[in-house]
Coordinates of N, CA and C in Angstrom, one line a residue:
X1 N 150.0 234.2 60.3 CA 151.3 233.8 59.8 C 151.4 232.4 59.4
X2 N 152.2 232.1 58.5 CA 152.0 230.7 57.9 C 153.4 230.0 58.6
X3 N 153.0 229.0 59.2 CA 154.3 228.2 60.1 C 154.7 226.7 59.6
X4 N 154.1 226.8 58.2 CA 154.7 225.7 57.8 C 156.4 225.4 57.8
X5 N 157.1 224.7 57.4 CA 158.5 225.0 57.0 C 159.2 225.9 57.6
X6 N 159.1 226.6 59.1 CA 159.8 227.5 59.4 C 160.5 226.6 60.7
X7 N 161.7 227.3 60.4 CA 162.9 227.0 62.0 C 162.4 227.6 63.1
X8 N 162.3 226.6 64.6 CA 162.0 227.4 65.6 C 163.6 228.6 66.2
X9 N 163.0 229.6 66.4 CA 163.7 230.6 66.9 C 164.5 230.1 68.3
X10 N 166.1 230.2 67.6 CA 166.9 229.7 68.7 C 167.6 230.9 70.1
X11 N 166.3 231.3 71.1 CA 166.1 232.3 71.6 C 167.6 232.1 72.7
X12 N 168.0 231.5 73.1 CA 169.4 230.8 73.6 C 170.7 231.5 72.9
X13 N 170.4 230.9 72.1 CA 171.8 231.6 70.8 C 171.8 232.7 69.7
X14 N 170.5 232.4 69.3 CA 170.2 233.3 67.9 C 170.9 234.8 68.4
X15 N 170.8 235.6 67.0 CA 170.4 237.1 67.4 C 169.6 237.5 66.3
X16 N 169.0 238.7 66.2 CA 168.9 239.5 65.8 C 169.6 240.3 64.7
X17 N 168.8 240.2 63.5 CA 169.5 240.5 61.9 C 168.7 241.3 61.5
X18 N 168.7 242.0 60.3 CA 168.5 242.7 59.2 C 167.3 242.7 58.9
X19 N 167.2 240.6 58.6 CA 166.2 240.8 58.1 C 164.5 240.5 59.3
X20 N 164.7 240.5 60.8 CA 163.7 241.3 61.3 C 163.2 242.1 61.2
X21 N 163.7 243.5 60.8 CA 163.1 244.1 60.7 C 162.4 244.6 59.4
X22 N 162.8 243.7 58.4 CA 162.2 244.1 56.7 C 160.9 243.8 56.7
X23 N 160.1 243.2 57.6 CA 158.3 243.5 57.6 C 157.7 242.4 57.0
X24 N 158.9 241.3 56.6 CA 158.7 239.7 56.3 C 158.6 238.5 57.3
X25 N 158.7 237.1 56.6 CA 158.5 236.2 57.2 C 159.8 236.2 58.8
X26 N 160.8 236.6 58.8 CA 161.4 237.0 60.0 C 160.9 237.5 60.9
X27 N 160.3 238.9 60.4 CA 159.6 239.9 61.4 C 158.6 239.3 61.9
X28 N 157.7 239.0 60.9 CA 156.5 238.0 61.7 C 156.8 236.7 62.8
X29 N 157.9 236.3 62.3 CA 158.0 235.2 63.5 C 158.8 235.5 64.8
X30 N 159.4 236.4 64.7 CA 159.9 237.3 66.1 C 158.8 238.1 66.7
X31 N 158.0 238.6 66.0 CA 156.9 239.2 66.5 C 155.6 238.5 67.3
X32 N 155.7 236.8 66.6 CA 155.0 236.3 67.2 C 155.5 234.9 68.3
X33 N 157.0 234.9 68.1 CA 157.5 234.2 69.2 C 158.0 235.0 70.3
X34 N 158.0 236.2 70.4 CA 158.7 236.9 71.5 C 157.4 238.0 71.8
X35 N 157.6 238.5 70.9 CA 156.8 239.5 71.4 C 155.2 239.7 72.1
X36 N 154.2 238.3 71.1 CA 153.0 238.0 71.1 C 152.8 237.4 73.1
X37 N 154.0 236.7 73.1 CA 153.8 235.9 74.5 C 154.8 237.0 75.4
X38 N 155.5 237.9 75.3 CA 155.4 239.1 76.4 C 154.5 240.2 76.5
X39 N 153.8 240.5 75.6 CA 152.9 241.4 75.3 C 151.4 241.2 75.2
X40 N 150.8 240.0 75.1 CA 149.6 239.3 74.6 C 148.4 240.3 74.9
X41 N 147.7 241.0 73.8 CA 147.0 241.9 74.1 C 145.8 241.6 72.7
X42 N 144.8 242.1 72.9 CA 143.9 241.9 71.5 C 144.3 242.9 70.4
X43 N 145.5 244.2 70.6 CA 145.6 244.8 69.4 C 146.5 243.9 69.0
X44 N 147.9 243.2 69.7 CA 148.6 243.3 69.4 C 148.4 242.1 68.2
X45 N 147.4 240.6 69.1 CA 147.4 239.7 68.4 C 146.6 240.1 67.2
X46 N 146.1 241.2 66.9 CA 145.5 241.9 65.4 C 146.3 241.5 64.2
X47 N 147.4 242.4 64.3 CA 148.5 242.2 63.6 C 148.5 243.2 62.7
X48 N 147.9 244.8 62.9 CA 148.2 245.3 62.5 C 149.3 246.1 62.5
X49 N 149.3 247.2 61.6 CA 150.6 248.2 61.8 C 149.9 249.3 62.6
X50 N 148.5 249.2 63.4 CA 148.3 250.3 64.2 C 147.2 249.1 65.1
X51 N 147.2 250.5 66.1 CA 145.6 249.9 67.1 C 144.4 250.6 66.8
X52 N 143.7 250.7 66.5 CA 142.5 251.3 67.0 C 141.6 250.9 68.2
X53 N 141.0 251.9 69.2 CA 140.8 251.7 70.4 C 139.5 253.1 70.3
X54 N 138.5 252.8 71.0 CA 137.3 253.8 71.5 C 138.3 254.5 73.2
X55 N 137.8 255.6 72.9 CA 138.0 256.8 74.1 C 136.6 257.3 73.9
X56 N 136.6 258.5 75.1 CA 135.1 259.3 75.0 C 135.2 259.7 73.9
X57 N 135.6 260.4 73.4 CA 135.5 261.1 72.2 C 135.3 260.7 71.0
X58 N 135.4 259.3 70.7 CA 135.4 258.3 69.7 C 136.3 257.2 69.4
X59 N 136.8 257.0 68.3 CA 137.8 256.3 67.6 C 138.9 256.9 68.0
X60 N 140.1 255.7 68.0 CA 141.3 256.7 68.4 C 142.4 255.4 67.5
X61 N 143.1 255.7 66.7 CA 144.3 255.1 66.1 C 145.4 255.8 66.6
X62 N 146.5 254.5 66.9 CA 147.7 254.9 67.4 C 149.0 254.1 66.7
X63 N 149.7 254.7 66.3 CA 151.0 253.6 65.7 C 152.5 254.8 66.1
X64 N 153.3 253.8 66.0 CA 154.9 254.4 66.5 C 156.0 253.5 65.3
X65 N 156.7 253.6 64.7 CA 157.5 253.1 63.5 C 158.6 253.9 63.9
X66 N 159.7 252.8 64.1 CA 161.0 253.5 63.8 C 162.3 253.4 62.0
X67 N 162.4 253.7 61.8 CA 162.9 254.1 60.4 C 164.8 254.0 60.4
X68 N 165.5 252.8 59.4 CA 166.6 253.3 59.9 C 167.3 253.1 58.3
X69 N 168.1 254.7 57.7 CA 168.2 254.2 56.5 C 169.9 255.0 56.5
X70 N 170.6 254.3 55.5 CA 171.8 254.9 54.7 C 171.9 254.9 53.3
X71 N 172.1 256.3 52.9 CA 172.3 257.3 53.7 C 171.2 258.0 54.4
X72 N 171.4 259.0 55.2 CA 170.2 260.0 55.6 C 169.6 260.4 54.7
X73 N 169.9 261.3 53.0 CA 169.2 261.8 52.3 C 169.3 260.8 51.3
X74 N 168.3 260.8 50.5 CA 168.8 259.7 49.6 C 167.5 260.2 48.4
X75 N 167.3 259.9 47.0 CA 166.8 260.4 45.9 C 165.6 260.1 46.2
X76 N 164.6 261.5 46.3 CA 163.3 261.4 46.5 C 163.7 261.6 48.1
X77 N 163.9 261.4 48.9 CA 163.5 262.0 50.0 C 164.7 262.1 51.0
X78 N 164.7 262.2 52.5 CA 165.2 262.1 53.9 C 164.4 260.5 55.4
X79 N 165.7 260.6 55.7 CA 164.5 259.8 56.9 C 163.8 260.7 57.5
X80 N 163.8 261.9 57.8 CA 162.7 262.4 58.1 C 161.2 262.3 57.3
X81 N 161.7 262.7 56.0 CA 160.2 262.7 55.0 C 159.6 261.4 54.9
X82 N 160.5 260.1 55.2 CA 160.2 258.8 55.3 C 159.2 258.4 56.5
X83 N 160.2 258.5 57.8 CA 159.2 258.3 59.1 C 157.7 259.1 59.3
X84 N 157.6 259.9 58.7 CA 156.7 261.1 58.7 C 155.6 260.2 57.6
X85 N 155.7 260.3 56.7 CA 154.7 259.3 55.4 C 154.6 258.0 55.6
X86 N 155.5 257.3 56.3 CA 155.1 255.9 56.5 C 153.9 255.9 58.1
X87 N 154.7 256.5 58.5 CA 153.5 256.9 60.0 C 151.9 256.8 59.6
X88 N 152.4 258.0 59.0 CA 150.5 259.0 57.9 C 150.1 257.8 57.8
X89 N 151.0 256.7 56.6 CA 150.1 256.2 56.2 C 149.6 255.2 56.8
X90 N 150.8 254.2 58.1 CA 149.8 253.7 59.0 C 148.4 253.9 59.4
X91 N 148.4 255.1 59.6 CA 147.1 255.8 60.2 C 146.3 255.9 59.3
X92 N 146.5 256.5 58.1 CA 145.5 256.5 56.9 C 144.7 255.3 56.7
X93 N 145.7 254.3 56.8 CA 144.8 252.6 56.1 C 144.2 252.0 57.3
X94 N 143.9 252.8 58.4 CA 143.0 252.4 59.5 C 142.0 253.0 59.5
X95 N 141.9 254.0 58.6 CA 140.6 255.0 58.4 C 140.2 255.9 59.3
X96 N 141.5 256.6 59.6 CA 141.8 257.3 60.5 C 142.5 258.8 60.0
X97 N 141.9 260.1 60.8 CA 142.7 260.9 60.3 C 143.7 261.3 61.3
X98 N 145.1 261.8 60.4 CA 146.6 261.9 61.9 C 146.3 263.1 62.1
X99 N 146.2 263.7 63.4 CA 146.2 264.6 64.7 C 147.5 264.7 64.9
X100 N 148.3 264.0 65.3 CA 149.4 263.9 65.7 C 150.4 262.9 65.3
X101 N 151.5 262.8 66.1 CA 152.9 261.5 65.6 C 153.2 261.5 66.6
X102 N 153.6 260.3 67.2 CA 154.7 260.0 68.1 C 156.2 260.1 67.9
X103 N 157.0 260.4 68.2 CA 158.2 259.9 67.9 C 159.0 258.4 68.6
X104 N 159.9 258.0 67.3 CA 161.0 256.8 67.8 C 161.9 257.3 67.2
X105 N 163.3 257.3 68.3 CA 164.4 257.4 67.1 C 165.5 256.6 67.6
X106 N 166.2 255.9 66.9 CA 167.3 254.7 66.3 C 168.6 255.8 66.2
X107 N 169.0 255.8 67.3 CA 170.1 256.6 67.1 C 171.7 255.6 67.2
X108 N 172.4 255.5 66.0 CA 173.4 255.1 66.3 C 174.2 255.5 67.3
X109 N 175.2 254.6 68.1 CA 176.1 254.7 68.9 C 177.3 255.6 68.3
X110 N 177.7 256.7 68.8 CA 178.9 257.5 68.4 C 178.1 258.1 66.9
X111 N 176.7 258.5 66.7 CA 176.3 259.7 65.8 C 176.7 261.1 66.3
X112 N 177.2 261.9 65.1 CA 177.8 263.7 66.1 C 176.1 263.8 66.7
X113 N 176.2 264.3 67.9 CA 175.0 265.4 68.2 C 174.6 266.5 67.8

């Protein structure tokens, strides 16, 4: 991450916006002021959108993405068809084939059940 020119994170006062989670220069410096020093791990400091890790069996990639969009359906797809293909493709660009998905879900406060 390039830390030229950037504001230090005012973890006292600040909050949490929008644009954390758009996968830009925000995200990355939340990621690496908060998250990097509670979590300090060799995938994490990777910096990918997944881990790869050896098990007996071989190679093993793992990623979890949570997705949060308005409306629900929207032209070309659902957040379902979304979390589902952005996942894949985590996993795909690790050179990895998906077995499976985790789920995350972002459930608004007062959504009907």
């Amino acid at each position: 991450m390039i830390k030229a020119n950037r504001r230090k994170l005012d973890l006292k006062n600040g909050r949490v916006d929008l644009s954390h989670g758009a996968g830009g220069r925000a995200m990355g410096q939340l990621i690496e002021d908060i998250f990097h020093k509670a979590f300090d791990n060799e995938w994490l400091r990777a910096g990918n959108d997944q881990s790869a890790f050896m098990v007996p069996g071989g190679r093993m990639v793992m990623t979890t993405d949570g997705y949060v969009v308005s409306p629900l359906f929207f032209p070309g797809g659902t957040i379902g068809s979304l979390a589902v293909y952005g996942t894949i493709n985590d996993i795909a660009m690790a050179g990895a084939v998906p077995l499976y998905l985790s789920a995350s879900f972002i459930i608004e406060e007062g959504f009907p059940l």
